[in-house]
Short mmCIF file of C-alpha atoms (C1' of nucleotides) in Angstrom, two decimals:
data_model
loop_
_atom_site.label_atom_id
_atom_site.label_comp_id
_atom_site.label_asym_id
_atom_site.label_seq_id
_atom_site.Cartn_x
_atom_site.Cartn_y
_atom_site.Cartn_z
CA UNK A 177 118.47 69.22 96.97
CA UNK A 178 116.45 67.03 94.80
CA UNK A 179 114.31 69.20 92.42
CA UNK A 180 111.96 66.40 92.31
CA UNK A 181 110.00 68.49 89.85
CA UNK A 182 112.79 68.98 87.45
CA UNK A 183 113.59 65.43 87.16
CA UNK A 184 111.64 64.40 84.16
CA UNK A 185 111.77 67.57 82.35
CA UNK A 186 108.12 68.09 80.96
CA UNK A 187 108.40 66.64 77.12
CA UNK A 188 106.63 70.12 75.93
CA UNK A 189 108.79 70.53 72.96
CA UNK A 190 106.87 67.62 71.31
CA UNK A 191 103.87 67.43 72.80
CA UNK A 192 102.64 70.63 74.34
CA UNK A 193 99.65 68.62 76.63
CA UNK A 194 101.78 65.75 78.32
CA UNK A 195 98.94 63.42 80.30
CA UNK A 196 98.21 64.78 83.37
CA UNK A 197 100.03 67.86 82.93
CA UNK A 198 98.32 71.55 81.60
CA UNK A 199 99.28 73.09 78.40
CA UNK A 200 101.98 75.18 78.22
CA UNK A 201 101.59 78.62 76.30
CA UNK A 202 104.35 80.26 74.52
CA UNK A 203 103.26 83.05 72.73
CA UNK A 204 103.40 86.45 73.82
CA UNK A 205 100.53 88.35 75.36
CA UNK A 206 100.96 91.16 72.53
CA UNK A 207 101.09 94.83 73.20
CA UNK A 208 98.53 96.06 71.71
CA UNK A 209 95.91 92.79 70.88
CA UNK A 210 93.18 92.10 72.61
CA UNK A 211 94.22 94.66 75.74
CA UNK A 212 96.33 97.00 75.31
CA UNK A 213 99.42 96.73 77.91
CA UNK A 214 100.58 99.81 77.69
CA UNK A 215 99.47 101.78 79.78
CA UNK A 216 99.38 99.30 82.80
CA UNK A 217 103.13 98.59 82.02
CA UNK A 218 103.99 102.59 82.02
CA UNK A 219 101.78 103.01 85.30
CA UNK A 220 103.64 99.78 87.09
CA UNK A 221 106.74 101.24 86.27
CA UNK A 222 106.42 104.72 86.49
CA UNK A 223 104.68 104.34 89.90
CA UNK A 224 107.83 102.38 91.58
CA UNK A 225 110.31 104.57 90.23
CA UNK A 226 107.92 107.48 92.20
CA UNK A 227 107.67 105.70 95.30
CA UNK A 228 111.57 104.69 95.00
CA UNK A 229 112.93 108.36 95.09
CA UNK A 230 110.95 108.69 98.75
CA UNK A 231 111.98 105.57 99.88
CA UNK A 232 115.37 106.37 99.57
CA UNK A 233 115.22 109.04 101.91
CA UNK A 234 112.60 107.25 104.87
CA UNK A 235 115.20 104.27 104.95
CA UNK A 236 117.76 107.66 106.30
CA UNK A 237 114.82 107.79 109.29
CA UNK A 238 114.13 104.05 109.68
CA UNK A 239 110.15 104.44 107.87
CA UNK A 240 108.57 102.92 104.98
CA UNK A 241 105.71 104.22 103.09
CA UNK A 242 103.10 103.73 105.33
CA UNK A 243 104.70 106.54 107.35
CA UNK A 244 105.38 108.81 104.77
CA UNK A 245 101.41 108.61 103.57
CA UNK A 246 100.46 109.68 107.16
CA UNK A 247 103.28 112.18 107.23
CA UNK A 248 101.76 113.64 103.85
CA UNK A 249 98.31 114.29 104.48
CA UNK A 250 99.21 115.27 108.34
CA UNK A 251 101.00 118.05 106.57
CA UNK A 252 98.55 118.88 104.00
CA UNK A 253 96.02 119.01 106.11
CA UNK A 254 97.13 119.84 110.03
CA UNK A 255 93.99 118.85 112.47
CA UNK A 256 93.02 115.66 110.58
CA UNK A 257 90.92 113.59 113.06
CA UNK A 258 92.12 109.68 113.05
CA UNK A 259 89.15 108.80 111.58
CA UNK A 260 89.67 111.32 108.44
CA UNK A 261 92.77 109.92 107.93
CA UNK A 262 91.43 106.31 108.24
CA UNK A 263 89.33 106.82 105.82
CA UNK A 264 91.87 108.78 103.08
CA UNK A 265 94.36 105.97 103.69
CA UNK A 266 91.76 103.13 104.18
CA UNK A 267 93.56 101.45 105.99
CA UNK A 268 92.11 99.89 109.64
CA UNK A 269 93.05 101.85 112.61
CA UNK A 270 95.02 98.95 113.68
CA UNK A 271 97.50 98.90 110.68
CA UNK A 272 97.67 103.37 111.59
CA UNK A 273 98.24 102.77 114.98
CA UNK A 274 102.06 101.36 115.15
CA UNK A 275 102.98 103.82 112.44
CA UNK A 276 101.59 106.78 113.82
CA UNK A 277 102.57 105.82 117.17
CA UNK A 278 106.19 105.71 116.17
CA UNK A 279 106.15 109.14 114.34
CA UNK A 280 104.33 110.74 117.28
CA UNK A 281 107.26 109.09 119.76
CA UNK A 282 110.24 110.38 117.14
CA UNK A 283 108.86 114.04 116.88
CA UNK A 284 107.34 113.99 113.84
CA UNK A 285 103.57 114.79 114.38
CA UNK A 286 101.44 115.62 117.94
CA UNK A 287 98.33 114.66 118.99
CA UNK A 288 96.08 117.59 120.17
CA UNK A 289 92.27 116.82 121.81
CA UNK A 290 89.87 118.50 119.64
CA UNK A 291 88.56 121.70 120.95
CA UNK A 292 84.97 121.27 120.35
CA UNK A 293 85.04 117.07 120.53
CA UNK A 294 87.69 116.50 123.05
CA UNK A 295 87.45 112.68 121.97
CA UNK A 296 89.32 113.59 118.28
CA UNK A 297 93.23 113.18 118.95
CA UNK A 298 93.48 115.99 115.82
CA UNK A 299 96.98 115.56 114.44
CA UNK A 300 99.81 118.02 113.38
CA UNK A 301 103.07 118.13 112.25
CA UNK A 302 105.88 119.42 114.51
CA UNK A 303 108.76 121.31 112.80
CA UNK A 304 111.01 118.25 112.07
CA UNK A 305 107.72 116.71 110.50
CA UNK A 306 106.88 119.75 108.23
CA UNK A 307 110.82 119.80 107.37
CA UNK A 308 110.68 116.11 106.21
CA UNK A 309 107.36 115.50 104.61
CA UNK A 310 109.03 118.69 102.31
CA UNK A 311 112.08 116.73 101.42
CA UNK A 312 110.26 113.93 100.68
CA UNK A 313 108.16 115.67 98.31
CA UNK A 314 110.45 117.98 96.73
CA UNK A 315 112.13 114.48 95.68
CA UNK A 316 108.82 113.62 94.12
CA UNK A 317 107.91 116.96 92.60
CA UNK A 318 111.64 117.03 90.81
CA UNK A 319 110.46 113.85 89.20
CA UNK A 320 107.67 114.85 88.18
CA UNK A 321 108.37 118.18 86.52
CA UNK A 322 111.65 116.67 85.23
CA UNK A 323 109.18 114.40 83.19
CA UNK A 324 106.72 117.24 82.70
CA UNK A 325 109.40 119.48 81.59
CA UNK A 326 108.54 119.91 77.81
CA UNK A 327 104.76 119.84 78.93
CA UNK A 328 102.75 122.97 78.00
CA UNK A 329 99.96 123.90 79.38
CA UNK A 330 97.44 122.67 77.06
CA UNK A 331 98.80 119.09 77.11
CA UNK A 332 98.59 119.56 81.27
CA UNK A 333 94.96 119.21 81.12
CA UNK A 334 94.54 115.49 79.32
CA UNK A 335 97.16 114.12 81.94
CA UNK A 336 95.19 115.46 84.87
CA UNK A 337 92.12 114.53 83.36
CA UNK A 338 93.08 110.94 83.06
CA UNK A 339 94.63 110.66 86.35
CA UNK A 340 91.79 112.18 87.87
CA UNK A 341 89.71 109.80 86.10
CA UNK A 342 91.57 106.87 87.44
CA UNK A 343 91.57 107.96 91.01
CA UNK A 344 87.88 109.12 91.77
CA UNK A 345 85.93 105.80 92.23
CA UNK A 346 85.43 106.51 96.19
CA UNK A 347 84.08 109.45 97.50
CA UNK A 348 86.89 110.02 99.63
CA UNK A 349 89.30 110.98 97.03
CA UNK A 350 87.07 113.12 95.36
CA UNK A 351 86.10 114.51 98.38
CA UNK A 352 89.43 115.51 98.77
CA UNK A 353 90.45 116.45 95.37
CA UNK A 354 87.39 119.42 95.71
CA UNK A 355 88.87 120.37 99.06
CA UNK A 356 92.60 120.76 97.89
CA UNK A 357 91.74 122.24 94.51
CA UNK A 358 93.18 119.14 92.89
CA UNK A 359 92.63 120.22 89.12
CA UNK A 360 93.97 122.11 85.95
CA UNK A 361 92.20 125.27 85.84
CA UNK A 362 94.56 126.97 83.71
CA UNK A 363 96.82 129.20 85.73
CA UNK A 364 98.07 132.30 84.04
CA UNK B 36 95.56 102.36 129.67
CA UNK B 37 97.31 105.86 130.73
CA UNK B 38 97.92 107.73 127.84
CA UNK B 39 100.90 109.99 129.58
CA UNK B 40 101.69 112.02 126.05
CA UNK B 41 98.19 113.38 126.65
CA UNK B 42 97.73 113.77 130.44
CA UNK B 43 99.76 117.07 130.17
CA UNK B 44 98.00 118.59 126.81
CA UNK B 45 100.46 120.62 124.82
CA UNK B 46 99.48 124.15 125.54
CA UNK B 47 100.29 124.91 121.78
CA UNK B 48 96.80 127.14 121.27
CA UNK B 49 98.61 129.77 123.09
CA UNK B 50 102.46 129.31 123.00
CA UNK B 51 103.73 127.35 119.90
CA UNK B 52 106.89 126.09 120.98
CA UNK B 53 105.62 124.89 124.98
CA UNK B 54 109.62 124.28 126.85
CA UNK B 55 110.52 120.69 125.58
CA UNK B 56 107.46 119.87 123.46
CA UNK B 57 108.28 120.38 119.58
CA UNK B 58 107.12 123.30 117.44
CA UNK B 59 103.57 122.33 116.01
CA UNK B 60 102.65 123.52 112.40
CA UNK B 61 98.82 124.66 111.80
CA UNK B 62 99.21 125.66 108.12
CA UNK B 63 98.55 123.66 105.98
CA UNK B 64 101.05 122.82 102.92
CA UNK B 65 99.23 124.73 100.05
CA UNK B 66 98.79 122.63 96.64
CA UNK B 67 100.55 124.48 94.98
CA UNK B 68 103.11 126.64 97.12
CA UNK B 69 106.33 126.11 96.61
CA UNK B 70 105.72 122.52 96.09
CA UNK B 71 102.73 121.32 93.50
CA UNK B 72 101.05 118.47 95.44
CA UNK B 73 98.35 117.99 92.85
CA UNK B 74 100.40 115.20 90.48
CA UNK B 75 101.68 113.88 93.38
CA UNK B 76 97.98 113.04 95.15
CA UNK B 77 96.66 112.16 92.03
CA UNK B 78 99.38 109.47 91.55
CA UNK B 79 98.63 108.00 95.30
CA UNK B 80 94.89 107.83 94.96
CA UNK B 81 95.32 106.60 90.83
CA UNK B 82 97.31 103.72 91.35
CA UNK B 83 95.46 102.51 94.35
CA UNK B 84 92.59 101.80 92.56
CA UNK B 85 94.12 100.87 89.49
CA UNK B 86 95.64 97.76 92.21
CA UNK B 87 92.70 97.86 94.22
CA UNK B 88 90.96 96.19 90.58
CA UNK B 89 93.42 93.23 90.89
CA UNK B 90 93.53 92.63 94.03
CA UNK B 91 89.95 91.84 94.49
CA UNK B 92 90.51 89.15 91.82
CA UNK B 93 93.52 87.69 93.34
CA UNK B 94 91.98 87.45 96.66
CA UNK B 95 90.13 84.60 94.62
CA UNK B 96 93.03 82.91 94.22
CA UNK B 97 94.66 83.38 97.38
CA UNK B 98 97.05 85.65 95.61
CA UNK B 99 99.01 88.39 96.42
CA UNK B 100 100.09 91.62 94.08
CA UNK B 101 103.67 89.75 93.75
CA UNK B 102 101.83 87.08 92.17
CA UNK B 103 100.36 89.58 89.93
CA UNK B 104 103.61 90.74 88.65
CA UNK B 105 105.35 87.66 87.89
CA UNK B 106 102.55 86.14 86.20
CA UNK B 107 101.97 89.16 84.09
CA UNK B 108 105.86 89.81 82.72
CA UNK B 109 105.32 85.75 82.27
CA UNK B 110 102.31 85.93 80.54
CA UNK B 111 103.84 89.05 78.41
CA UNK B 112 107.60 87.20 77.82
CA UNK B 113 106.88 83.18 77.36
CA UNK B 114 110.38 82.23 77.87
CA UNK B 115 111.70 84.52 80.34
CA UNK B 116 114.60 83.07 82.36
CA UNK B 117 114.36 83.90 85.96
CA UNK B 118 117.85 86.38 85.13
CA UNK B 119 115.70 88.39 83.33
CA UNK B 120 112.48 88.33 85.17
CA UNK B 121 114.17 89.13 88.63
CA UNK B 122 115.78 92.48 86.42
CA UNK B 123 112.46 93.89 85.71
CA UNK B 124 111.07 93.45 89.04
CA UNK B 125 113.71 94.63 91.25
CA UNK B 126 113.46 92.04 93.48
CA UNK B 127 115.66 89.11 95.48
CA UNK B 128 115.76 85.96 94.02
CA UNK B 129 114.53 84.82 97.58
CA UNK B 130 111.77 87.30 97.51
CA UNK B 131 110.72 85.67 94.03
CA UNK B 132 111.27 82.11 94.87
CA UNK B 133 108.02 81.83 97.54
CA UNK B 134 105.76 83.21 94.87
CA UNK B 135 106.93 80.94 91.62
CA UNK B 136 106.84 78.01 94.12
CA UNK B 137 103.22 79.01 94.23
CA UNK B 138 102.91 79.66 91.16
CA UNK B 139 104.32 76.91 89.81
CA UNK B 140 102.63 74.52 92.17
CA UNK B 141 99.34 75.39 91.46
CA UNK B 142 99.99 75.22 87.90
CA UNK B 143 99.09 78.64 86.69
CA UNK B 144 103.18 78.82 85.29
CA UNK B 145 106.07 76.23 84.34
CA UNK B 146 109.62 75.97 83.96
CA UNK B 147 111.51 74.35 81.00
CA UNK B 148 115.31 74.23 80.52
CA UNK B 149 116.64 76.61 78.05
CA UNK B 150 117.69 74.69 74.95
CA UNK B 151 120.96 76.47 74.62
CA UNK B 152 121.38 76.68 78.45
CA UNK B 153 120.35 74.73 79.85
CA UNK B 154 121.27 76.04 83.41
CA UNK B 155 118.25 78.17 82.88
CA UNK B 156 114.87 77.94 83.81
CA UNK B 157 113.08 79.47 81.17
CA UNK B 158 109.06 80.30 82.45
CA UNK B 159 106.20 79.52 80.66
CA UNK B 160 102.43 80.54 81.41
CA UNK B 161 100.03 77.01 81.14
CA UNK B 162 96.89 77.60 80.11
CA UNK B 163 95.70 78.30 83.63
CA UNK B 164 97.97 80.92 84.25
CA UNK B 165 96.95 82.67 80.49
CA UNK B 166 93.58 82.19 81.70
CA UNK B 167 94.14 84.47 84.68
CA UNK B 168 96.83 87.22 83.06
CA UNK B 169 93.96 87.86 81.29
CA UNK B 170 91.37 88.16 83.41
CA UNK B 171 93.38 90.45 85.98
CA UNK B 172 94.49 92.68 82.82
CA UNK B 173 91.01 92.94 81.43
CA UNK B 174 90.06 94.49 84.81
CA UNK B 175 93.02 97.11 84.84
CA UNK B 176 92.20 97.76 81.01
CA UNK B 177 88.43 98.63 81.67
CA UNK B 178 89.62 101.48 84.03
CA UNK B 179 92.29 102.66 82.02
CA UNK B 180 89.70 102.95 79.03
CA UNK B 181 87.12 104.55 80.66
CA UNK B 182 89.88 106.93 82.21
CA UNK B 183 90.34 108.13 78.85
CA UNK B 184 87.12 107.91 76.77
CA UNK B 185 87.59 111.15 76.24
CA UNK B 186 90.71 111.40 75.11
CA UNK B 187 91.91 112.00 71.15
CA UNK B 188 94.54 110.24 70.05
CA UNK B 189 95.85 114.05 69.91
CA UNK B 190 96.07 113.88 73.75
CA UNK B 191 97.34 110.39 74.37
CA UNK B 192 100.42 111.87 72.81
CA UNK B 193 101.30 114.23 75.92
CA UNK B 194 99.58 111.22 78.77
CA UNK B 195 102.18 108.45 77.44
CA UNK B 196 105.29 110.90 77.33
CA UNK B 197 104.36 111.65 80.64
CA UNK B 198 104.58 108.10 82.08
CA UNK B 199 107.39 107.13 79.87
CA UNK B 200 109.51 109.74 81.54
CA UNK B 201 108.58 109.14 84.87
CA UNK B 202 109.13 105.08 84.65
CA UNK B 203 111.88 105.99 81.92
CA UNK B 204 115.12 105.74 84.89
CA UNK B 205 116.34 102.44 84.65
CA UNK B 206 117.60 100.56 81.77
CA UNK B 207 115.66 97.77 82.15
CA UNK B 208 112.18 99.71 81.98
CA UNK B 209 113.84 101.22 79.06
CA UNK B 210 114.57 98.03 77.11
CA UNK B 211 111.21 96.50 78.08
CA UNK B 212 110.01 99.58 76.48
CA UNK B 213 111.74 99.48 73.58
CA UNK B 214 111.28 95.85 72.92
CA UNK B 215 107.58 95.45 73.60
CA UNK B 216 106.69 98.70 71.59
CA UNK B 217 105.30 100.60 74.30
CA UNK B 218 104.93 104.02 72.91
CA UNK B 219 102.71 106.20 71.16
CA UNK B 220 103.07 106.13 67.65
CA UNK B 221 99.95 107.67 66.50
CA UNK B 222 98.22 104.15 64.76
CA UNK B 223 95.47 104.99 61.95
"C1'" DC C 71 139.67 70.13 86.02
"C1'" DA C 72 138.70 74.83 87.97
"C1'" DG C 73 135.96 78.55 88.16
"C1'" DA C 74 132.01 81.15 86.90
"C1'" DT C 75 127.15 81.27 86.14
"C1'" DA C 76 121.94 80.06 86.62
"C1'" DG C 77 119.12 78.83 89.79
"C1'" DG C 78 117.05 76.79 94.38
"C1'" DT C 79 116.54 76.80 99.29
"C1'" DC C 80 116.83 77.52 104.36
"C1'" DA C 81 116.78 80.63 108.29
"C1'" DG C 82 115.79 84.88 110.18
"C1'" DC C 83 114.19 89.52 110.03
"C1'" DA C 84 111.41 93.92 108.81
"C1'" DC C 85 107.39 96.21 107.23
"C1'" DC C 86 102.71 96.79 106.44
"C1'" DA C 87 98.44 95.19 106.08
"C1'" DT C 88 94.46 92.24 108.08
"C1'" DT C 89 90.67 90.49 111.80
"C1'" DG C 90 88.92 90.04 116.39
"C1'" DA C 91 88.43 91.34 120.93
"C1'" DC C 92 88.56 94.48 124.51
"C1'" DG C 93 89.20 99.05 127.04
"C1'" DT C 94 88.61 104.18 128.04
"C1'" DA C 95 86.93 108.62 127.68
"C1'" DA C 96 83.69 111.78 125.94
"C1'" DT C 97 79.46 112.88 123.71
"C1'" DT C 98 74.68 112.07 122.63
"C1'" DT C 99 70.31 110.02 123.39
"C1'" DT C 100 66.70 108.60 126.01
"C1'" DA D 276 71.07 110.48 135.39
"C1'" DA D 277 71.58 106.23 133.02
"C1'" DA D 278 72.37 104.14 128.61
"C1'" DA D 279 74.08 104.02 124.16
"C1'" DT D 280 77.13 105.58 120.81
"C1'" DT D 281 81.31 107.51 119.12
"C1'" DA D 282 86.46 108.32 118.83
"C1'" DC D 283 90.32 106.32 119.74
"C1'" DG D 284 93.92 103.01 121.76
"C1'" DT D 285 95.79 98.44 122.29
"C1'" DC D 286 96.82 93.34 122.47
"C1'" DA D 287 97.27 89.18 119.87
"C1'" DA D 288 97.59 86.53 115.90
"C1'" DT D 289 98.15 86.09 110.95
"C1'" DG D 290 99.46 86.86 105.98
"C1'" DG D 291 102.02 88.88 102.14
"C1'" DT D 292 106.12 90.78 100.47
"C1'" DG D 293 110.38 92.38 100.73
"C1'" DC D 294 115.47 91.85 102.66
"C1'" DT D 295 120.33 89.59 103.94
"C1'" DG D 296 123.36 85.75 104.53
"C1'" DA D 297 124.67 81.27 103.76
"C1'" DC D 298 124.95 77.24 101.26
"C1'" DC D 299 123.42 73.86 97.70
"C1'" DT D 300 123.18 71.65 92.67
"C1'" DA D 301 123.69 71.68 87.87
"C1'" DT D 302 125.76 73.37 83.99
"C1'" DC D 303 128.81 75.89 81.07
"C1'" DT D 304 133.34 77.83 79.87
"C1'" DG D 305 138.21 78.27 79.76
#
DNA sequence: CAGATAGGTCAGCACCATTGACGTAATTTT
DNA sequence: AAAATTACGTCAATGGTGCTGACCTATCTG
């Protein structure tokens, strides 16, 4: 291996614009200077280590995420057309097509013709799909309230409110969120 | 094309468990039955648009989200040495190496060998690559503030002890943490 | 000098997304 | 009743991002 690029190691030290090559920056991006990093860093993390306690479990069934997102709403909302869940996921039908295909073929969720549009293939989770998309999300939920544990009720409402603000630029979403009561009415 | 699975419809409107065909499941799961969905949804659709703001910018480029990453923990550590780097990812070395090629090639980062050890290949943003840290933060910034216009400095308190518990698992989220200052000391 | 460490690279594979094109069945419109 | 539209399925090709395994160089350490 030659590591042609390495060979004349760029003279930066001393001159920190060598000819014909860009200047090289070496101070931080600081916290909290221009942008504040935080919360992008907390989201980026906090969002993998999420994902990571359902991933844990698909990789027992041979699926990824894609399956567990069509798993999720098939369960939360039995009857979903293709076209509903299109446009939740927003994803093309293409990229649904293999995934759904394979947890229709394992057991996991049936296809049903519509009864007044016999055209919609309305979906539904067997048994064994109801049982998993509940592991999967009781792994989630025990992260969550583990993290929520010293929450009150009163703080609640700010975290909702900011998530909710982050994830209701398409209609679909909030759509959704008024269907499924996704909010913090406090609950006494 | 034949479509077999639906020549025979599952007669599941009037016997739920047909002989050999699966149990299907018309309930939906309830937000919040035994499981609260509501954080969990609200995470999905939050941090798809919170991405979906980069993306569109790396597109540009001909960039991916992986991109994204390295060139922001770059841009936020001058001086990283791929040891570290590949820690706070998660990642292969392999599945790093296509992207810092890129990167690298098209001049948005650099490598110089670390003065001590010089076995290491300590990264440095150019100008280029500041240039665009930037530019893709500023985007995930203005959501994040307008998520939380609203919000006191009062309730800031509960949203970042949320997030640092959640992304809190692993030690290496926990010394970024630590050593970036990502918290919420109330600043006045 | 021997071994460990930091890093680079090649080959092959899996997963998940894309676009484009085309097909079928059912409904709606004319 | 014919035509157009809609709902969905599928084939083919491509791109991005991750993985494992194997093997390489350069450097540091004992």
């Amino acid at each position: 291996m030659v590591l042609t690029y390495l060979m004349e190691p760029p003279a930066v030290r001393d001159d920190p614009r060598p000819v014909g090559a860009a200047a090289v920056v070496r101070d931080p991006l600081p916290t909290q200077g221009l942008l504040d990093f935080r919360v992008i860093e907390l989201l980026f993390f906090a969002y993998r280590e999420f994902t990571g306690d359902a991933d844990s479990i698909l990789e027992k069934y041979g699926f990824g995420r894609a399956h567990h997102r069509v798993l999720h709403f098939v369960n939360r909302d039995p009857g979903l057309t293709i076209a509903e869940l299109l446009d939740i996921l927003q994803i093309t039908k293409q990229s649904l097509s293999r995934v759904l295909r394979q947890l229709i073929d394992e057991d996991f969720i049936c296809q049903i013709p519509g009864d007044e549009d016999r055209r919609q293939r309305r979906l539904y989770p067997t048994e064994k799909g109801r049982a998993l998309a509940i592991e999967l999300s009781r792994a989630q939920v025990r992260r969550i309230e583990a993290a929520l544990a010293k929450t009150t009720d009163e703080d609640m409402r700010p975290i909702a409110t900011f998530l909710t603000a982050m994830a209701s630029d398409r209609q679909a979403a909030r759509d959704w969120f008024e269907r499924k009561d996704i909010s913090w009415k406090d609950r006494e």
